[in-house]
Amino acid sequence: MGIAYSCSPFNAIQDEKEVKLIMDILRGKRLSEFSPDAAIYTSSIDSDKFLVSSVIKINKAHMIMLIKRGIVDLEEGYNCIQALEDIPKDITMDPKLEDVHMNIEAQVIEKVGDVIGGQLNLAKSRNDQVATAIRMVLRDFILDIASSLNHLREVILKRCEENLTTLMPGYTHLQHAQPITLAHHLLAHHDAIMRDSERLMESYKRVNLSPMGACALATTGFKIDRNMVADLLGFDGLVENSIDAVSTRDFAVEIISDLAILMTNLSRFSEELVLWSTQEFSIVEMPEEYSSTSSIMPQKKNPVVAELIRAKASKVYGNLMASLSILKSLPYSYNLDLQDLTPNIWDSCQITLTSINVLKNMLEKVKFNEKRLMELVKNGMLMATELVDTLVREQKISFRISHRIVGMLVKKALNEGKSLEQAVKEDLINIIKENTGKSISIPEEVLRKTLDPIENVKIRSVKGGPSPDEVSRMVRERQKALEKDYEWIIKKRESLNFADEKFSKEILSIKEVIKTRK
Ligand code: ARG
């Protein structure tokens, strides 16, 4: 199947002026016109939409620097800056001009002519510019994602506070293991998500570095000031080696990896919500606003949001794999393969951001069925481990022998349809006698506590354990950490705003000088 040219922009009769412009700024006298199919195939304008305002800003910052270093005449530079300011954020881009960089340069040249506008790309290249723009958009995404994550953490911590004494079965292998509390379980999810926040904050510093001034790969003979441009654009430093600056996308792969791990955590949480909302578990009542029904089965309430979070995690893995594969055999420095990596970044960021937000909103409204949880705790054999520990404590029987004794007791109870409580009363002493020769008696109060799930949880007050006091301590600590993480975002945004102010002041002062000259 070929490309449908009939609906492509190339079918239109190109006006001569347009062809000349393209030939002048893009292909020079070096190459003849690009074949339309090749132009469409290689254009990046679709995903360049994300980059427009950053590319405009980079052009302006670079021009400020060229003016201040006396490389470009002040008035000419100012005309370029003004032409850049006139470009609308929703600029219509022409795929024949390949990408956002050439479209913006073309618009400036169209406005101020190529004697002045032709200076715009002096001492820079699309290679350093695109790497810089990606980093600027990505750092904003990181701050937005980190902020959403903080809100999600806040909701989980609130749900923990509400459920410090809500008992539930803890699972291993999806089999009843030991009693825990819902707060303890939810906090486990919180802590994984907290590490996702940490990872993003940690990665931010490798993203927020400026490649500008690397030019195509080998910098320039003009005495440019790379640090000045980095400063104006809010970067914390440079990607110093100019070849590294244009070649690497490891910062992007690092973020996609962070997001892949993050989505895995959201997916595991979502999977539990799906499982817990089944008739079989009935632990969770999903909010109607976040469920759908069936077009044929009117009784259905499907946990579709949670299902899709699970599915969308896979898409981020796909993006990660595609990005790694694009990079792995790429010779240094720039190759157009890198262009195809970029959409994977935006797709991953958007998927993750929307997934976090929808999970947070849904989680605020999820109802946990405490009665059902208690029923499950009572009906199971969850206190068997504590019974083993009681035998060790009270009767000085070694752990392994006690484990064997309680194993036999559980087997007998299950065979005879007894509860653990009943089996303890009727069979424990005999089993111990048969296996150890010991005649024992355990005080009733000790046995009562052993078989009481609340006591089981309370006694597990070891650091990180399920006792309400311990979980409450952990929640308070996490709340403090969360405050710090909110502050981190505020600080980063402040520093970007500060750079913006500096940037505006520089432009203002250029305008002032121009005014006084006139
Ligand atoms: N559109 C390109 C990208 O997204 C910009 C750099 C193109 N460089 C080049 N030499 N063709 O990566």
Short mmCIF file of C-alpha atoms and ligand atoms in Angstrom, two decimals:
data_model
loop_
_atom_site.label_atom_id
_atom_site.label_comp_id
_atom_site.label_asym_id
_atom_site.label_seq_id
_atom_site.Cartn_x
_atom_site.Cartn_y
_atom_site.Cartn_z
CA MET A 1 0.00 0.00 0.00
CA GLY A 2 1.38 3.37 -0.92
CA ILE A 3 0.92 6.75 0.67
CA ALA A 4 -2.36 8.39 -0.30
CA TYR A 5 -1.02 11.42 -2.07
CA SER A 6 -4.45 12.53 -3.12
CA CYS A 7 -5.06 13.81 0.39
CA SER A 8 -1.52 14.91 1.13
CA PRO A 9 -0.53 18.56 1.24
CA PHE A 10 1.80 17.87 -1.67
CA ASN A 11 -1.05 17.47 -4.03
CA ALA A 12 -1.75 21.16 -3.83
CA ILE A 13 -0.06 23.18 -6.50
CA GLN A 14 2.91 24.62 -4.65
CA ASP A 15 3.32 28.28 -5.11
CA GLU A 16 6.68 29.31 -6.38
CA LYS A 17 7.48 31.43 -3.37
CA GLU A 18 6.96 28.46 -1.07
CA VAL A 19 9.20 26.19 -3.10
CA LYS A 20 11.89 28.86 -3.14
CA LEU A 21 11.68 29.27 0.62
CA ILE A 22 12.06 25.57 1.21
CA MET A 23 14.90 25.33 -1.24
CA ASP A 24 16.61 28.36 0.28
CA ILE A 25 16.51 27.50 3.94
CA LEU A 26 16.51 23.75 3.91
CA ARG A 27 18.20 22.26 0.92
CA GLY A 28 20.35 25.20 -0.25
CA LYS A 29 22.01 24.66 -3.54
CA ARG A 30 23.16 21.24 -2.35
CA LEU A 31 20.13 19.11 -3.08
CA SER A 32 17.22 19.14 -5.44
CA GLU A 33 13.67 19.02 -4.11
CA PHE A 34 12.80 16.30 -1.57
CA SER A 35 10.48 13.62 -2.87
CA PRO A 36 7.02 14.11 -1.29
CA ASP A 37 6.85 10.56 0.07
CA ALA A 38 10.31 10.92 1.63
CA ALA A 39 9.30 14.27 3.11
CA ILE A 40 6.19 12.85 4.74
CA TYR A 41 8.05 9.76 5.92
CA THR A 42 10.80 11.75 7.61
CA SER A 43 8.86 14.71 8.99
CA SER A 44 8.53 15.00 12.77
CA ILE A 45 5.95 17.79 12.90
CA ASP A 46 3.28 15.58 14.50
CA SER A 47 5.17 15.00 17.69
CA ASP A 48 6.97 18.36 17.43
CA LYS A 49 3.74 19.96 18.67
CA PHE A 50 5.07 19.31 22.17
CA LEU A 51 8.22 21.30 21.40
CA VAL A 52 6.91 24.50 19.80
CA SER A 53 7.08 26.93 22.73
CA SER A 54 10.39 25.52 23.97
CA VAL A 55 11.95 25.85 20.51
CA ILE A 56 10.78 29.46 20.25
CA LYS A 57 12.21 30.16 23.70
CA ILE A 58 15.54 28.51 22.88
CA ASN A 59 15.83 30.62 19.73
CA LYS A 60 15.23 33.75 21.75
CA ALA A 61 17.70 32.81 24.51
CA HIS A 62 20.33 31.92 21.93
CA MET A 63 19.80 35.27 20.18
CA ILE A 64 20.06 37.18 23.48
CA MET A 65 23.41 35.47 24.01
CA LEU A 66 24.60 36.21 20.45
CA ILE A 67 23.70 39.88 20.95
CA LYS A 68 25.38 40.09 24.35
CA ARG A 69 28.53 38.48 23.01
CA GLY A 70 28.56 40.94 20.10
CA ILE A 71 28.22 38.14 17.58
CA VAL A 72 24.96 39.47 16.14
CA ASP A 73 24.10 43.13 15.78
CA LEU A 74 21.68 44.29 18.47
CA GLU A 75 19.04 45.65 16.12
CA GLU A 76 19.12 42.64 13.82
CA GLY A 77 18.94 40.31 16.76
CA TYR A 78 16.06 42.26 18.20
CA ASN A 79 14.14 41.96 14.92
CA CYS A 80 14.60 38.20 15.07
CA ILE A 81 13.36 38.12 18.68
CA GLN A 82 10.29 40.14 17.72
CA ALA A 83 9.55 37.86 14.79
CA LEU A 84 9.84 34.90 17.19
CA GLU A 85 7.43 36.58 19.59
CA ASP A 86 4.85 36.90 16.82
CA ILE A 87 4.78 33.16 16.15
CA PRO A 88 1.55 31.72 17.58
CA LYS A 89 1.80 28.80 20.02
CA ASP A 90 -0.56 26.85 17.75
CA ILE A 91 1.64 27.46 14.72
CA THR A 92 0.59 25.56 11.59
CA MET A 93 3.55 23.54 10.52
CA ASP A 94 4.39 22.49 7.01
CA PRO A 95 5.72 18.93 6.77
CA LYS A 96 7.75 19.94 3.74
CA LEU A 97 9.91 21.95 6.14
CA GLU A 98 10.69 18.70 7.97
CA ASP A 99 10.27 19.79 11.57
CA VAL A 100 9.42 22.48 14.09
CA HIS A 101 12.94 23.93 13.92
CA MET A 102 12.84 24.66 10.21
CA ASN A 103 9.21 25.84 10.38
CA ILE A 104 10.10 28.41 13.00
CA GLU A 105 13.20 29.57 11.16
CA ALA A 106 11.15 29.81 7.96
CA GLN A 107 8.53 31.97 9.66
CA VAL A 108 11.19 34.32 11.00
CA ILE A 109 12.87 34.56 7.60
CA GLU A 110 9.54 35.13 5.96
CA LYS A 111 8.92 38.02 8.33
CA VAL A 112 12.29 39.75 8.45
CA GLY A 113 14.04 38.41 5.37
CA ASP A 114 17.09 36.21 5.15
CA VAL A 115 19.66 38.93 5.68
CA ILE A 116 18.48 39.33 9.27
CA GLY A 117 16.46 36.16 9.88
CA GLY A 118 19.29 34.21 8.33
CA GLN A 119 21.29 34.82 11.53
CA LEU A 120 18.84 32.83 13.62
CA ASN A 121 20.64 29.54 13.22
CA LEU A 122 24.11 30.98 13.66
CA ALA A 123 26.19 28.94 16.10
CA LYS A 124 23.46 26.42 16.73
CA SER A 125 21.95 23.42 15.01
CA ARG A 126 18.76 21.44 15.08
CA ASN A 127 20.74 18.73 16.86
CA ASP A 128 21.49 20.68 20.02
CA GLN A 129 18.19 22.53 19.78
CA VAL A 130 15.99 19.43 19.68
CA ALA A 131 17.86 17.79 22.56
CA THR A 132 17.43 20.99 24.56
CA ALA A 133 13.73 21.36 23.77
CA ILE A 134 13.04 17.73 24.70
CA ARG A 135 14.71 18.28 28.08
CA MET A 136 12.63 21.42 28.71
CA VAL A 137 9.32 19.71 27.96
CA LEU A 138 10.35 16.61 29.84
CA ARG A 139 11.29 18.52 33.00
CA ASP A 140 7.79 20.08 33.02
CA PHE A 141 6.25 16.64 32.61
CA ILE A 142 8.39 15.34 35.48
CA LEU A 143 7.14 18.12 37.75
CA ASP A 144 3.52 17.48 36.74
CA ILE A 145 3.86 13.73 37.23
CA ALA A 146 5.64 14.17 40.57
CA SER A 147 2.92 16.54 41.70
CA SER A 148 0.15 14.10 40.72
CA LEU A 149 2.03 11.32 42.47
CA ASN A 150 2.11 13.40 45.63
CA HIS A 151 -1.66 13.85 45.47
CA LEU A 152 -2.08 10.11 45.00
CA ARG A 153 0.18 9.46 48.00
CA GLU A 154 -1.89 11.89 50.05
CA VAL A 155 -5.09 10.00 49.23
CA ILE A 156 -3.53 6.62 50.06
CA LEU A 157 -2.23 7.95 53.38
CA LYS A 158 -5.71 9.27 54.18
CA ARG A 159 -7.21 5.86 53.44
CA CYS A 160 -4.54 4.33 55.71
CA GLU A 161 -5.47 6.65 58.57
CA GLU A 162 -9.10 5.61 58.19
CA ASN A 163 -8.23 1.92 58.32
CA LEU A 164 -5.57 1.49 61.01
CA THR A 165 -7.66 -1.14 62.79
CA THR A 166 -9.52 -2.62 59.80
CA LEU A 167 -8.46 -6.24 59.87
CA MET A 168 -7.92 -8.24 56.72
CA PRO A 169 -6.21 -11.44 55.65
CA GLY A 170 -2.67 -10.90 54.46
CA TYR A 171 -1.84 -13.01 51.41
CA THR A 172 1.16 -14.86 50.07
CA HIS A 173 0.69 -16.90 46.89
CA LEU A 174 -2.84 -15.41 47.00
CA GLN A 175 -3.53 -17.80 49.91
CA HIS A 176 -4.51 -16.66 53.38
CA ALA A 177 -1.30 -16.04 55.32
CA GLN A 178 -1.57 -13.93 58.48
CA PRO A 179 -3.88 -11.19 59.73
CA ILE A 180 -2.85 -7.67 58.84
CA THR A 181 -4.69 -4.37 58.63
CA LEU A 182 -5.94 -2.64 55.54
CA ALA A 183 -3.79 0.37 56.48
CA HIS A 184 -0.68 -1.82 56.56
CA HIS A 185 -1.52 -3.22 53.12
CA LEU A 186 -2.35 0.15 51.56
CA LEU A 187 0.81 1.64 53.03
CA ALA A 188 2.82 -1.01 51.20
CA HIS A 189 1.43 0.34 47.93
CA HIS A 190 2.10 3.87 49.13
CA ASP A 191 5.73 3.09 49.84
CA ALA A 192 6.30 1.68 46.36
CA ILE A 193 4.77 4.83 44.90
CA MET A 194 6.89 6.96 47.23
CA ARG A 195 9.97 5.33 45.70
CA ASP A 196 8.59 6.23 42.26
CA SER A 197 8.56 9.86 43.40
CA GLU A 198 12.12 9.53 44.65
CA ARG A 199 13.27 8.05 41.36
CA LEU A 200 11.73 10.91 39.36
CA MET A 201 13.23 13.57 41.63
CA GLU A 202 16.60 11.84 41.36
CA SER A 203 16.40 11.64 37.56
CA TYR A 204 15.36 15.29 37.21
CA LYS A 205 18.92 16.45 37.76
CA ARG A 206 20.15 14.45 34.78
CA VAL A 207 17.36 15.85 32.60
CA ASN A 208 17.77 19.50 33.53
CA LEU A 209 21.08 20.05 31.73
CA SER A 210 21.53 22.08 28.58
CA PRO A 211 22.98 20.70 25.33
CA MET A 212 22.76 24.16 23.65
CA GLY A 213 25.95 25.33 22.06
CA ALA A 214 26.99 21.84 21.09
CA CYS A 215 25.67 22.84 17.64
CA ALA A 216 25.74 19.93 15.19
CA LEU A 217 28.33 18.04 17.28
CA ALA A 218 31.53 20.08 17.43
CA THR A 219 30.43 23.44 18.92
CA THR A 220 31.46 26.53 16.95
CA GLY A 221 34.36 28.88 16.39
CA PHE A 222 32.17 31.80 17.52
CA LYS A 223 32.83 32.71 21.14
CA ILE A 224 29.39 31.76 22.40
CA ASP A 225 28.47 31.47 26.07
CA ARG A 226 26.82 28.14 26.67
CA ASN A 227 26.26 28.83 30.36
CA MET A 228 24.39 32.03 29.65
CA VAL A 229 21.90 30.20 27.42
CA ALA A 230 21.56 27.39 29.97
CA ASP A 231 20.87 29.94 32.69
CA LEU A 232 18.26 31.82 30.69
CA LEU A 233 16.46 28.56 29.99
CA GLY A 234 16.43 27.46 33.65
CA PHE A 235 18.92 24.62 33.32
CA ASP A 236 21.12 23.64 36.27
CA GLY A 237 24.18 23.07 34.07
CA LEU A 238 25.47 21.79 30.75
CA VAL A 239 25.72 18.48 29.00
CA GLU A 240 29.34 19.38 28.56
CA ASN A 241 30.85 17.21 25.85
CA SER A 242 29.29 18.49 22.65
CA ILE A 243 29.21 15.05 21.04
CA ASP A 244 27.50 13.56 24.10
CA ALA A 245 25.12 16.53 24.16
CA VAL A 246 23.63 15.78 20.73
CA SER A 247 23.97 11.99 20.78
CA THR A 248 22.49 10.95 24.07
CA ARG A 249 18.92 10.20 24.95
CA ASP A 250 19.76 8.25 28.08
CA PHE A 251 18.04 10.94 30.16
CA ALA A 252 14.81 10.15 28.30
CA VAL A 253 15.23 6.39 28.60
CA GLU A 254 15.86 6.89 32.31
CA ILE A 255 12.55 8.72 32.69
CA ILE A 256 10.65 6.16 30.61
CA SER A 257 12.19 3.47 32.84
CA ASP A 258 11.06 5.38 35.91
CA LEU A 259 7.60 5.60 34.40
CA ALA A 260 7.58 1.91 33.46
CA ILE A 261 8.34 1.01 37.07
CA LEU A 262 5.77 3.51 38.28
CA MET A 263 3.11 2.09 35.95
CA THR A 264 3.98 -1.41 37.19
CA ASN A 265 3.20 -0.25 40.71
CA LEU A 266 -0.07 1.37 39.63
CA SER A 267 -0.93 -1.76 37.68
CA ARG A 268 -0.40 -4.05 40.67
CA PHE A 269 -2.59 -1.79 42.77
CA SER A 270 -5.23 -1.75 40.03
CA GLU A 271 -5.06 -5.51 39.64
CA GLU A 272 -5.90 -5.88 43.33
CA LEU A 273 -8.86 -3.54 42.96
CA VAL A 274 -10.10 -5.66 40.05
CA LEU A 275 -9.63 -8.85 42.04
CA TRP A 276 -11.05 -7.47 45.25
CA SER A 277 -14.17 -6.19 43.53
CA THR A 278 -15.09 -9.68 42.26
CA GLN A 279 -18.08 -11.47 43.78
CA GLU A 280 -15.60 -14.04 45.09
CA PHE A 281 -13.56 -11.53 47.10
CA SER A 282 -16.17 -8.78 47.64
CA ILE A 283 -13.66 -6.75 49.60
CA VAL A 284 -14.05 -3.60 47.55
CA GLU A 285 -17.00 -1.68 46.18
CA MET A 286 -15.83 0.30 43.15
CA PRO A 287 -17.39 3.74 42.69
CA GLU A 288 -20.10 3.75 40.02
CA GLU A 289 -18.50 6.80 38.41
CA TYR A 290 -15.43 4.68 37.70
CA SER A 291 -17.23 1.52 36.53
CA SER A 292 -19.06 0.59 33.36
CA THR A 293 -21.84 -1.85 32.67
CA SER A 294 -22.50 -4.24 29.81
CA SER A 295 -24.49 -3.64 26.65
CA ILE A 296 -26.11 -7.07 27.08
CA MET A 297 -25.75 -8.10 30.74
CA PRO A 298 -27.59 -5.51 32.80
CA GLN A 299 -26.25 -6.72 36.14
CA LYS A 300 -22.63 -5.96 35.27
CA LYS A 301 -20.42 -3.46 37.06
CA ASN A 302 -17.03 -3.63 35.44
CA PRO A 303 -13.90 -2.11 36.98
CA VAL A 304 -12.80 -0.73 33.61
CA VAL A 305 -10.59 2.10 34.84
CA ALA A 306 -8.45 -0.25 36.89
CA GLU A 307 -8.32 -2.68 33.97
CA LEU A 308 -7.02 0.00 31.64
CA ILE A 309 -4.34 1.19 34.04
CA ARG A 310 -3.13 -2.43 33.96
CA ALA A 311 -3.14 -2.41 30.14
CA LYS A 312 -1.52 0.98 29.77
CA ALA A 313 1.47 -0.09 31.84
CA SER A 314 2.27 -2.45 28.96
CA LYS A 315 2.25 0.43 26.51
CA VAL A 316 4.90 2.25 28.53
CA TYR A 317 7.00 -0.95 28.52
CA GLY A 318 6.61 -0.95 24.72
CA ASN A 319 7.85 2.64 24.56
CA LEU A 320 10.80 1.77 26.77
CA MET A 321 11.73 -1.23 24.65
CA ALA A 322 11.38 0.78 21.43
CA SER A 323 13.58 3.57 22.82
CA LEU A 324 16.29 1.21 24.03
CA SER A 325 16.27 -0.63 20.72
CA ILE A 326 16.56 2.62 18.76
CA LEU A 327 19.63 3.59 20.80
CA LYS A 328 21.48 0.36 21.15
CA SER A 329 23.27 0.24 17.80
CA LEU A 330 23.37 3.91 17.01
CA PRO A 331 26.80 5.26 16.11
CA TYR A 332 27.73 8.68 17.57
CA SER A 333 26.76 11.44 17.13
CA TYR A 334 23.33 12.52 15.83
CA ASN A 335 21.29 10.23 13.61
CA LEU A 336 17.70 10.76 12.55
CA ASP A 337 16.77 7.55 14.39
CA LEU A 338 16.73 9.75 17.49
CA GLN A 339 13.76 11.63 16.10
CA ASP A 340 11.70 8.45 16.24
CA LEU A 341 12.51 7.97 19.91
CA THR A 342 10.92 11.26 20.94
CA PRO A 343 7.21 10.34 20.59
CA ASN A 344 7.81 7.43 23.00
CA ILE A 345 8.68 9.99 25.67
CA TRP A 346 5.48 12.02 25.27
CA ASP A 347 3.28 8.94 25.03
CA SER A 348 4.77 7.52 28.24
CA CYS A 349 4.41 10.82 30.09
CA GLN A 350 0.81 11.29 29.04
CA ILE A 351 -0.19 7.72 29.85
CA THR A 352 1.43 7.93 33.27
CA LEU A 353 0.01 11.33 34.16
CA THR A 354 -3.55 10.40 33.26
CA SER A 355 -3.26 7.01 34.97
CA ILE A 356 -2.07 8.55 38.24
CA ASN A 357 -4.83 11.15 38.21
CA VAL A 358 -7.65 8.74 37.48
CA LEU A 359 -6.40 6.23 40.06
CA LYS A 360 -6.21 8.98 42.67
CA ASN A 361 -9.76 10.18 41.95
CA MET A 362 -11.10 6.64 41.98
CA LEU A 363 -9.30 5.67 45.17
CA GLU A 364 -10.86 8.56 47.04
CA LYS A 365 -14.24 6.95 46.41
CA VAL A 366 -13.49 3.23 46.70
CA LYS A 367 -15.41 1.60 49.56
CA PHE A 368 -13.74 -1.14 51.56
CA ASN A 369 -16.10 -3.79 52.91
CA GLU A 370 -14.94 -4.11 56.53
CA LYS A 371 -17.58 -6.72 57.39
CA ARG A 372 -16.48 -9.00 54.58
CA LEU A 373 -12.82 -8.53 55.51
CA MET A 374 -13.59 -9.53 59.11
CA GLU A 375 -15.54 -12.56 57.90
CA LEU A 376 -12.50 -13.69 55.89
CA VAL A 377 -10.19 -13.13 58.84
CA LYS A 378 -12.39 -15.17 61.16
CA ASN A 379 -13.07 -18.06 58.84
CA GLY A 380 -9.48 -18.76 57.93
CA MET A 381 -6.51 -20.41 59.58
CA LEU A 382 -4.69 -17.08 59.71
CA MET A 383 -3.68 -17.41 63.35
CA ALA A 384 -1.76 -20.68 62.80
CA THR A 385 1.63 -18.91 62.80
CA GLU A 386 0.86 -17.22 66.11
CA LEU A 387 -0.17 -20.59 67.54
CA VAL A 388 3.26 -21.96 66.60
CA ASP A 389 4.88 -18.96 68.31
CA THR A 390 2.76 -19.51 71.42
CA LEU A 391 3.98 -23.11 71.71
CA VAL A 392 7.56 -21.88 71.42
CA ARG A 393 6.96 -19.17 74.05
CA GLU A 394 4.85 -21.09 76.52
CA GLN A 395 6.06 -24.65 76.18
CA LYS A 396 9.65 -24.16 75.02
CA ILE A 397 9.01 -26.46 72.07
CA SER A 398 11.36 -25.55 69.20
CA PHE A 399 9.92 -23.59 66.31
CA ARG A 400 10.23 -26.42 63.77
CA ILE A 401 8.56 -29.00 66.01
CA SER A 402 5.79 -26.53 66.90
CA HIS A 403 5.35 -25.80 63.19
CA ARG A 404 4.91 -29.54 62.54
CA ILE A 405 2.42 -29.90 65.40
CA VAL A 406 0.26 -27.01 64.22
CA GLY A 407 0.48 -28.35 60.66
CA MET A 408 -1.01 -31.62 61.87
CA LEU A 409 -3.66 -29.74 63.82
CA VAL A 410 -4.67 -27.69 60.77
CA LYS A 411 -4.84 -30.80 58.60
CA LYS A 412 -7.06 -32.58 61.11
CA ALA A 413 -9.27 -29.49 61.49
CA LEU A 414 -9.74 -29.18 57.73
CA ASN A 415 -10.45 -32.91 57.35
CA GLU A 416 -13.03 -32.81 60.10
CA GLY A 417 -14.54 -29.45 59.16
CA LYS A 418 -13.50 -27.74 62.37
CA SER A 419 -12.38 -24.19 62.93
CA LEU A 420 -8.84 -23.64 64.21
CA GLU A 421 -10.33 -22.52 67.52
CA GLN A 422 -12.32 -25.74 67.91
CA ALA A 423 -9.37 -27.89 66.91
CA VAL A 424 -7.15 -26.14 69.46
CA LYS A 425 -9.67 -26.88 72.18
CA GLU A 426 -10.25 -30.51 71.21
CA ASP A 427 -7.03 -31.80 69.65
CA LEU A 428 -3.96 -29.71 70.39
CA ILE A 429 -2.97 -31.29 73.70
CA ASN A 430 -3.27 -34.82 72.27
CA ILE A 431 -1.19 -34.03 69.20
CA ILE A 432 1.54 -32.50 71.36
CA LYS A 433 1.52 -35.53 73.66
CA GLU A 434 1.73 -37.94 70.74
CA ASN A 435 4.60 -36.08 69.12
CA THR A 436 6.69 -34.91 72.03
CA GLY A 437 5.60 -37.04 74.92
CA LYS A 438 4.87 -33.83 76.81
CA SER A 439 1.65 -33.23 78.71
CA ILE A 440 0.98 -29.56 78.53
CA SER A 441 -1.57 -27.02 79.56
CA ILE A 442 -1.78 -23.52 78.17
CA PRO A 443 -3.69 -20.84 80.10
CA GLU A 444 -7.00 -20.06 78.45
CA GLU A 445 -6.27 -16.33 78.28
CA VAL A 446 -3.05 -17.05 76.35
CA LEU A 447 -4.94 -19.21 73.88
CA ARG A 448 -7.68 -16.62 73.50
CA LYS A 449 -5.12 -13.96 72.61
CA THR A 450 -3.32 -16.35 70.26
CA LEU A 451 -6.50 -16.91 68.28
CA ASP A 452 -7.66 -13.31 68.33
CA PRO A 453 -6.75 -11.53 65.05
CA ILE A 454 -6.65 -8.11 66.72
CA GLU A 455 -4.13 -9.38 69.27
CA ASN A 456 -2.15 -11.01 66.44
CA VAL A 457 -1.86 -7.65 64.73
CA LYS A 458 -1.17 -5.69 67.93
CA ILE A 459 1.65 -7.98 68.98
CA ARG A 460 3.40 -7.44 65.64
CA SER A 461 4.69 -4.05 66.67
CA VAL A 462 8.16 -4.64 65.28
CA LYS A 463 9.37 -1.82 63.02
CA GLY A 464 7.33 -1.96 59.82
CA GLY A 465 4.78 -4.39 61.26
CA PRO A 466 0.98 -4.21 61.15
CA SER A 467 0.26 -3.04 64.71
CA PRO A 468 -1.94 0.06 64.55
CA ASP A 469 0.59 2.06 66.58
CA GLU A 470 3.42 1.14 64.23
CA VAL A 471 1.41 1.77 61.05
CA SER A 472 0.23 5.06 62.48
CA ARG A 473 3.86 6.04 63.14
CA MET A 474 4.78 5.10 59.57
CA VAL A 475 1.86 7.09 58.15
CA ARG A 476 2.90 10.18 60.12
CA GLU A 477 6.46 9.83 58.89
CA ARG A 478 5.30 9.43 55.28
CA GLN A 479 3.14 12.54 55.65
CA LYS A 480 6.20 14.52 56.67
CA ALA A 481 8.19 13.12 53.73
CA LEU A 482 5.30 14.05 51.46
CA GLU A 483 5.44 17.66 52.62
CA LYS A 484 9.11 17.75 51.67
CA ASP A 485 8.34 16.30 48.27
CA TYR A 486 5.68 18.96 47.68
CA GLU A 487 8.31 21.56 48.63
CA TRP A 488 10.78 20.06 46.16
CA ILE A 489 8.32 20.70 43.33
CA ILE A 490 7.67 24.26 44.51
CA LYS A 491 11.44 24.91 44.60
CA LYS A 492 12.00 23.52 41.11
CA ARG A 493 9.11 25.56 39.70
CA GLU A 494 10.39 28.65 41.50
CA SER A 495 13.80 28.21 39.95
CA LEU A 496 12.24 27.85 36.48
CA ASN A 497 10.13 30.97 37.10
CA PHE A 498 13.21 32.82 38.29
CA ALA A 499 14.97 31.97 35.01
CA ASP A 500 11.88 33.13 33.12
CA GLU A 501 12.01 36.47 34.90
CA LYS A 502 15.69 36.87 34.05
CA PHE A 503 14.87 35.98 30.48
CA SER A 504 12.11 38.60 30.26
CA LYS A 505 14.39 41.22 31.83
CA GLU A 506 17.06 40.55 29.21
CA ILE A 507 14.55 41.01 26.41
CA LEU A 508 13.23 44.17 28.06
CA SER A 509 16.68 45.64 28.37
CA ILE A 510 17.36 44.95 24.68
CA LYS A 511 14.08 46.70 23.86
CA GLU A 512 15.09 49.67 26.05
CA VAL A 513 18.42 50.06 24.25
CA ILE A 514 16.67 49.94 20.88
CA LYS A 515 14.18 52.60 22.06
CA THR A 516 16.90 54.98 23.22
CA ARG A 517 18.67 54.57 19.89
CA LYS A 518 15.62 55.64 17.95
N1 ARG B 1 13.53 16.66 13.81
C1 ARG B 1 14.78 16.27 14.35
C2 ARG B 1 14.55 15.47 15.66
O1 ARG B 1 13.47 15.46 16.14
C3 ARG B 1 15.62 17.46 14.65
C4 ARG B 1 17.06 17.30 14.34
C5 ARG B 1 17.28 17.02 12.91
N2 ARG B 1 18.64 17.05 12.59
C6 ARG B 1 19.10 16.77 11.38
N3 ARG B 1 20.33 16.86 11.21
N4 ARG B 1 18.33 16.37 10.42
O2 ARG B 1 15.45 14.85 16.15
#
